[in-house]
N, CA, C and O of each residue as an XYZ file, in Angstrom:
320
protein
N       6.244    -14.944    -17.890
C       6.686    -15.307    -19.227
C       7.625    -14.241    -19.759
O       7.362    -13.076    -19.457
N       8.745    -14.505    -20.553
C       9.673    -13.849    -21.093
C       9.399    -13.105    -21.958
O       8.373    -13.547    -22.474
N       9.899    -11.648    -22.754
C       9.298    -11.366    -23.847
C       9.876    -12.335    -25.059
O       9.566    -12.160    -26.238
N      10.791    -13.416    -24.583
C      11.549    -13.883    -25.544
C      10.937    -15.122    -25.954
O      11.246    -15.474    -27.093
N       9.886    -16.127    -25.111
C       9.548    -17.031    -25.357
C      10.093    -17.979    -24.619
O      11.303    -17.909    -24.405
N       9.117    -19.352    -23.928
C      10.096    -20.316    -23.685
C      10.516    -20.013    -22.493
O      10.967    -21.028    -21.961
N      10.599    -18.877    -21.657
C      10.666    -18.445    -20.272
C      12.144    -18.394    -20.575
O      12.902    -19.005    -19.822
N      12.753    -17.551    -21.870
C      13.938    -17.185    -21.522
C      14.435    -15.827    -21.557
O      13.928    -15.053    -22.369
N      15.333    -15.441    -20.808
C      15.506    -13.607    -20.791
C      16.296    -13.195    -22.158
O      16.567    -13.965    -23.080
N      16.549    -12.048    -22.092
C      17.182    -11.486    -23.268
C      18.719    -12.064    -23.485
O      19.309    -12.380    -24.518
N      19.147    -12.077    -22.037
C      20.825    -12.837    -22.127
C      20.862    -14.189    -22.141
O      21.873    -14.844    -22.394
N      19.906    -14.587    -21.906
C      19.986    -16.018    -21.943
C      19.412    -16.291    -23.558
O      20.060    -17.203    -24.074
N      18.494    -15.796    -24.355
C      18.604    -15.864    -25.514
C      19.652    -15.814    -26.373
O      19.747    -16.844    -27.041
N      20.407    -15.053    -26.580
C      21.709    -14.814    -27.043
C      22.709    -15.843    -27.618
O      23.806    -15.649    -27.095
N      22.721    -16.258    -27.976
C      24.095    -17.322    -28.416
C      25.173    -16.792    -27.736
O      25.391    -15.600    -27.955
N      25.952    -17.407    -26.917
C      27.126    -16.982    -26.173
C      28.190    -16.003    -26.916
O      28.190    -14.926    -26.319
N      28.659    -16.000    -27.482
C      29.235    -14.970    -28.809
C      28.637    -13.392    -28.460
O      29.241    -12.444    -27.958
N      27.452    -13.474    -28.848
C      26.345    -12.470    -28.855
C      26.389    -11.871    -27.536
O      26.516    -10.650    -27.448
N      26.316    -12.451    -26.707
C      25.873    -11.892    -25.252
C      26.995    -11.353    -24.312
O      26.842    -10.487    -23.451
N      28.380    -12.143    -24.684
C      29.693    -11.586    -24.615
C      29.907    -10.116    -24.742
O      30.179     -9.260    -23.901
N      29.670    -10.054    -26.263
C      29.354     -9.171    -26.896
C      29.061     -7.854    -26.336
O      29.750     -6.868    -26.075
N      27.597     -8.199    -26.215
C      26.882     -7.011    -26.014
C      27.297     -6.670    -24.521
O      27.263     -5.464    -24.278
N      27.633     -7.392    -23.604
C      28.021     -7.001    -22.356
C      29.226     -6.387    -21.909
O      29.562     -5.653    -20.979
N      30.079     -7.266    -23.474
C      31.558     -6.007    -23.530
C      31.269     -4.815    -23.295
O      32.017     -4.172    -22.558
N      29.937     -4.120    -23.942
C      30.056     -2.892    -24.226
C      29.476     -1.737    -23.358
O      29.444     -0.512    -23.481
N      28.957     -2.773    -22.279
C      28.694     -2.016    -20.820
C      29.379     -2.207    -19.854
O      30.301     -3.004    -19.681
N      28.655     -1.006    -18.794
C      29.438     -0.871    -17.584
C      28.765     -1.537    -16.163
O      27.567     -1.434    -15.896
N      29.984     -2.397    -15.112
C      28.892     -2.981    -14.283
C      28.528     -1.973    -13.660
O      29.272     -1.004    -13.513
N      27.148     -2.043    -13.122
C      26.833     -1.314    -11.786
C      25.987     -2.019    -10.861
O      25.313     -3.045    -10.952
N      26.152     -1.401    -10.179
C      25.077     -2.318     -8.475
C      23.920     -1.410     -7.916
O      24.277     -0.313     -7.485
N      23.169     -1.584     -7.888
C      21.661     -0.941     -7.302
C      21.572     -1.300     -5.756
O      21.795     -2.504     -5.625
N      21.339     -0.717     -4.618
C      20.615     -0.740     -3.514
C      19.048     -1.230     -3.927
O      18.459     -1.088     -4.998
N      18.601     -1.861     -2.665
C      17.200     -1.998     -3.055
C      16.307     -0.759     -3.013
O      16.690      0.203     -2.347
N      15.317     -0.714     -3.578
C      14.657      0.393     -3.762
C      15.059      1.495     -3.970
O      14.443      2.515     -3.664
N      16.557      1.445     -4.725
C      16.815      2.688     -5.723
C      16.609      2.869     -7.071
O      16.815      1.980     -7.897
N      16.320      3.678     -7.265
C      15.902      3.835     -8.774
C      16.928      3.769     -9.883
O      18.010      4.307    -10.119
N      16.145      2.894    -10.460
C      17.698      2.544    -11.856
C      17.165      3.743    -12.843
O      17.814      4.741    -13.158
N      16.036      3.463    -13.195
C      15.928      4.315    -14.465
C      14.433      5.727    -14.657
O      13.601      5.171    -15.374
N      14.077      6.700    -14.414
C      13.261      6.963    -14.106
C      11.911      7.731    -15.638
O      12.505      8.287    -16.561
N      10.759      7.701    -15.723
C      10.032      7.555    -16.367
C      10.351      8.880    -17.325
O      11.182      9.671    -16.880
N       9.905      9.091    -18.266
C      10.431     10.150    -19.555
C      11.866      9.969    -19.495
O      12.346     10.631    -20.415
N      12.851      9.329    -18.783
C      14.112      9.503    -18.928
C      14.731      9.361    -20.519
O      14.572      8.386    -21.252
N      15.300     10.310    -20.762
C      15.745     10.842    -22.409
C      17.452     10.059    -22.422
O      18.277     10.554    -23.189
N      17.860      8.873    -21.554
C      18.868      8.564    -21.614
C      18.497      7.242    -22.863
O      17.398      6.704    -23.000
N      20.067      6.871    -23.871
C      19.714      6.086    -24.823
C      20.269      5.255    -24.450
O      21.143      4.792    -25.184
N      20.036      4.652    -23.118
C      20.962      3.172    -22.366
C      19.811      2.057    -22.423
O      18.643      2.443    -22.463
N      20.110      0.650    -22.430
C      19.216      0.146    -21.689
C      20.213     -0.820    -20.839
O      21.256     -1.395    -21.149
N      19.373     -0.749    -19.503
C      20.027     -2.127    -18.326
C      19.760     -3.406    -18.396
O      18.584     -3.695    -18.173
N      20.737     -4.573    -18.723
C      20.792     -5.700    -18.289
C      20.607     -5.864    -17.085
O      21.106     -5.044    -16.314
N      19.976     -6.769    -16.663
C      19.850     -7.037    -15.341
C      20.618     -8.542    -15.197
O      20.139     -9.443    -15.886
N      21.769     -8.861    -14.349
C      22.462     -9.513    -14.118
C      22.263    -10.497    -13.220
O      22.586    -11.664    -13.443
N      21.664    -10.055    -12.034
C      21.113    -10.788    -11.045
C      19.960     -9.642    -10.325
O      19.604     -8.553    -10.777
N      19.556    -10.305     -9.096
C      17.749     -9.715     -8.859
C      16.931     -9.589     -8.910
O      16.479    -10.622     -9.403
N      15.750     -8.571     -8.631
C      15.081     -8.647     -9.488
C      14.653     -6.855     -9.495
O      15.064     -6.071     -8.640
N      13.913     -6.543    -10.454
C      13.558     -4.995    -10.384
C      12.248     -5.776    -10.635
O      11.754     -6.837    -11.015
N      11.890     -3.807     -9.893
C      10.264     -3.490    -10.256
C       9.727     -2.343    -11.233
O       9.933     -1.146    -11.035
N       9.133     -2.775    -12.128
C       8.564     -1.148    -13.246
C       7.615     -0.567    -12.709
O       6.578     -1.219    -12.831
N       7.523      0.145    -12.296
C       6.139      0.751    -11.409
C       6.494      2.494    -11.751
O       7.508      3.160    -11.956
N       4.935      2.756    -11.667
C       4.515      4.756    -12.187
C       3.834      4.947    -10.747
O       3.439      3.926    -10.184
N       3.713      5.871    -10.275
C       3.191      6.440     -9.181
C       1.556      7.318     -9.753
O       1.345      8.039    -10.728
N       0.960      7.006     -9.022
C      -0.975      6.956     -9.454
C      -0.959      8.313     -9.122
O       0.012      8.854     -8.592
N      -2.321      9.060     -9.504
C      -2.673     10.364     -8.959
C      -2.812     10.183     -7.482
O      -2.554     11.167     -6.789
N      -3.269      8.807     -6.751
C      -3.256      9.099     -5.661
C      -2.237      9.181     -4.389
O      -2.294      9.364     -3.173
N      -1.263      8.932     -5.415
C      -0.068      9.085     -4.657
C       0.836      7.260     -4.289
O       1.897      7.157     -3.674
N       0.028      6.065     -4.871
C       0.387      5.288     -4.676
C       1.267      4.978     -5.707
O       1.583      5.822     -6.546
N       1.992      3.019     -5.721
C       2.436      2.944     -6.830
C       1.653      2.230     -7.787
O       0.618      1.743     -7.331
N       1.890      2.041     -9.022
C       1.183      1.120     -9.941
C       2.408      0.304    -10.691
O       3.150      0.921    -11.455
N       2.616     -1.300    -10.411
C       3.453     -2.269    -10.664
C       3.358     -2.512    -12.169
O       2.349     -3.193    -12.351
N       3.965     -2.253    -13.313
C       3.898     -2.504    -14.346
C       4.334     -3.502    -14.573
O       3.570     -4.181    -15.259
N       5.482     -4.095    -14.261
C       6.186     -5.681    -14.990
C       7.579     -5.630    -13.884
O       8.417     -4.738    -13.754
N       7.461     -6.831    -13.234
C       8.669     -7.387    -12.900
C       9.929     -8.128    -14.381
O       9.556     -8.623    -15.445
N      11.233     -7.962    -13.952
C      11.939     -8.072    -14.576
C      12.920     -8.999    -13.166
O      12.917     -8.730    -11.965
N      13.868    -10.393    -14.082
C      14.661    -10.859    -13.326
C      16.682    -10.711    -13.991
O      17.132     -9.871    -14.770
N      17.291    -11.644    -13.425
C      18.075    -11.833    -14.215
C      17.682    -12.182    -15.727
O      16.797    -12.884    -16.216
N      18.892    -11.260    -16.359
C      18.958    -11.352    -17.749
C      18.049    -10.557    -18.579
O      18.082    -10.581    -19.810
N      17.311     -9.916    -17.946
C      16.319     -8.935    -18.750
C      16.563     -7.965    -18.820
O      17.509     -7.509    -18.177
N      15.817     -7.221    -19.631
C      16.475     -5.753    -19.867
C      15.560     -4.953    -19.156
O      14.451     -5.361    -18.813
N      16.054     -3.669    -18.895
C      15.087     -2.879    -18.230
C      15.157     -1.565    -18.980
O      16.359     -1.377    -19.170
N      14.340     -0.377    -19.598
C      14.806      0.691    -20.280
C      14.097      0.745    -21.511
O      13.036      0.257    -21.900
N      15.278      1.726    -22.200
C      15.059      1.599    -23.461
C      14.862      2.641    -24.478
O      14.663      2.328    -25.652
C-alpha cells in the first residue's frame, strides 16, 4: 500500500503540472543494484524519486544481518 492511498506513489499522485514540476528541479541518476542510494543518519536535505525499480530500506542488526524496513517502487520517494 502507498503512503498516498489508493495504491498510488508520490508521482503518480501529483497532478501532471505538479510532478513536472518537481522533477524539473532534480537531477537524473542511475543506481547499480545493490548500491546504496542513501545511507542512514545521512545529514543530506535531498529526497529520491524513484523513477523506475525498485529499492530496499533496510538497517543492518547487531548481528550483523540486514533488517528490511519498506520496499519502495516506481514513483516513490526514498529519503528525506
Amino acid at each position: 500500500m502507498s503512503l498516498f492511498g489508493q495504491d498510488r506513489s508520490l508521482l503518480h499522485a501529483l497532478p501532471d503540472r505538479d510532478r513536472r514540476a518537481l522533477l524539473a528541479e532534480g537531477t537524473p541518476r542511475s543506481y547499480e543494484p545493490g548500491e546504496v542510494m542513501i545511507r542512514k543518519r545521512d545529514t543530506s536535505a535531498y529526497v529520491l524519486a524513484r523513477m523506475s525499480g525498485r529499492a530496499v530500506v533496510s538497517v543492518a542488526t547487531e548481528r550483523g544481518t540486514r533488517l528490511i524496513l519498506a520496499l519502495r517502487g516506481s514513483g516513490e520517494a526514498v529519503g528525506g
